[in-house]
């Protein structure tokens, strides 16, 4: 099913709150109650990864049944993934790295892309193709806050969403940097809460994330 909702501008993703949850769905039936729990806690932008077989059908279910959610696909690694995610209803794409094939596929479909980078060369390649809001990944492993501070000099026109190792405790430190617009985090949907269907806990974690400044 192709989503009939309008695509989002990449930087618009940062306007809905300080944290974009990075979500792994193992059971399709968990997708809708999980998404509703996050939205109830004030988190509307949801990155559902394609790391499991449930990823694409979960995106489709959320796009169809949770209209207040802005659902996107993460762990997108090629053009075929882009097309499949868009067909499922994803309104934005997040990739762990950057390739021209992924960039071109997103451009051809008019879907927002938040491409992953970890080096100056990757930033330059993405920027050459018109992408200036990028995901630093895996953020803490590649240098975290010191690296982002270093990037602010030569890449003053680039904004980042650091993802990978960011926690509720460190998120405010990342968000305090002028070149960070939003952070990605997996702590909002912990595996044990997903497995047990503890949606109230996920709502509380979403409320906590929404309050980060």
Short mmCIF file of C-alpha atoms in Angstrom, two decimals, residues 61 83 89 114:
data_model
loop_
_atom_site.label_atom_id
_atom_site.label_comp_id
_atom_site.label_asym_id
_atom_site.label_seq_id
_atom_site.Cartn_x
_atom_site.Cartn_y
_atom_site.Cartn_z
CA UNK A 61 0.06 -1.18 10.00
CA UNK A 83 10.90 1.34 -2.70
CA UNK A 89 3.70 3.79 3.81
CA UNK A 114 18.21 10.96 6.79
#
